[in-house]
Every structure is written in structure tokens, then in C-alpha cells.
């Protein structure tokens, strides 16, 4: 009967396996026994946020960013209760007060869900604490009169004037979105 290579190397394979196991145990043991060394890293700066939200489920605040007003300035939202700006049947951009194309701004992003009640006036109160000028204002908008099949995104821009984007830091923000009892009957 011929002898196979496996049968001839059997004892050597066992010895090689045992030697490998001993070497691994020594290396791993040395690693586990080595002391950890912690070194200081670069200085970090940052801030925290404590955000409490009880939002309307159909009008959701998605983001707030330092942005640039589009070259074609979006129309201004109404600042008068009872004469709200009717939202279009597609997502759109609006300005809060006067705006200049290309100017630095604070941009709020809102998502309106398909389940939003029809022809409902919303009062939006903005307070933005900035390192430069502060944003504060109230605008009124009205949801669509006909049902829509998908969520819509709306961008609201507030013109920060001549401040460079790198010169503005958003420190605090508050947006209150209130549902009016009827068009013109707002809190």
C-alpha cells in the first residue's frame, strides 16, 4: 500500500501546529500585558444643543443652514395674519422679509407631508441667535387647497445682509409653528 504525503507529514504537521499555537499565545499575551498609553490630541471646540420639539407631524423642520440667497430672489412670505402666502403644489423657496440675490442668509428647510390639512394657515415665528445680526420674524403661509400625493420641501431664506458666510455662526435657533384656528384667526 502506498504511503500518502499526509501520512508522512502527520507528526511534523502536529509539531508545526503546536509551535504556531505557542508563538501566537506569547505574542498575544505580550500585547495584552502591554500598558496602554494615552496622549493628548488636538484641542476641540464645539457646542451642544438642547432641542425640545413638539412639532406638527405634517410640517416638519428638517434643517437650518448658512446659505446664499438664490440669484432669482424668492418671493417674500406674508407677514399679515389673514392674508397668508398660499403654498404652491410643488416645493418652492421663499424669503422672510426683503432679500438680495447672492447675499448670505440663514436657510430653513421644511417638509410638508401629504397628510397636511387643506387650506390651513400656519404662523411661523423665527428667532435665530447669530454671531452677527439676529433674525427674528413672523410669517404666515397657507397649505394647498387640493390634496397632494407626495411630501414637498420648502426653503425659507432670511437675508443676513453683507456678512460673509464665514463670519456668521448660528448660535441658537427657535422656530414656533402654530396652526391657526381658521384663516385670519391665529394665536
PDB file of C-alpha atoms in Angstrom, residues 85-92 94 112 142 144 148 152 154:
ATOM      1  CA  UNK A  85     -48.948  83.100   1.288  1.00  0.00           C
ATOM      2  CA  UNK A  86     -50.565  80.047  -0.357  1.00  0.00           C
ATOM      3  CA  UNK A  87     -48.013  77.272  -0.818  1.00  0.00           C
ATOM      4  CA  UNK A  88     -47.726  76.006  -4.398  1.00  0.00           C
ATOM      5  CA  UNK A  89     -48.461  72.413  -5.418  1.00  0.00           C
ATOM      6  CA  UNK A  90     -44.710  71.786  -5.771  1.00  0.00           C
ATOM      7  CA  UNK A  91     -41.815  72.525  -3.410  1.00  0.00           C
ATOM      8  CA  UNK A  92     -40.558  76.111  -3.578  1.00  0.00           C
ATOM      9  CA  UNK A  94     -39.493  81.916  -0.176  1.00  0.00           C
ATOM     10  CA  UNK A 112     -44.846  69.292   4.271  1.00  0.00           C
ATOM     11  CA  UNK A 142     -51.380  78.504   3.903  1.00  0.00           C
ATOM     12  CA  UNK A 144     -52.670  73.830  -0.501  1.00  0.00           C
ATOM     13  CA  UNK A 148     -51.076  66.142  -2.972  1.00  0.00           C
ATOM     14  CA  UNK A 152     -42.991  68.705  -0.530  1.00  0.00           C
ATOM     15  CA  UNK A 154     -39.956  74.351   1.130  1.00  0.00           C
TER      16      UNK A 154
END
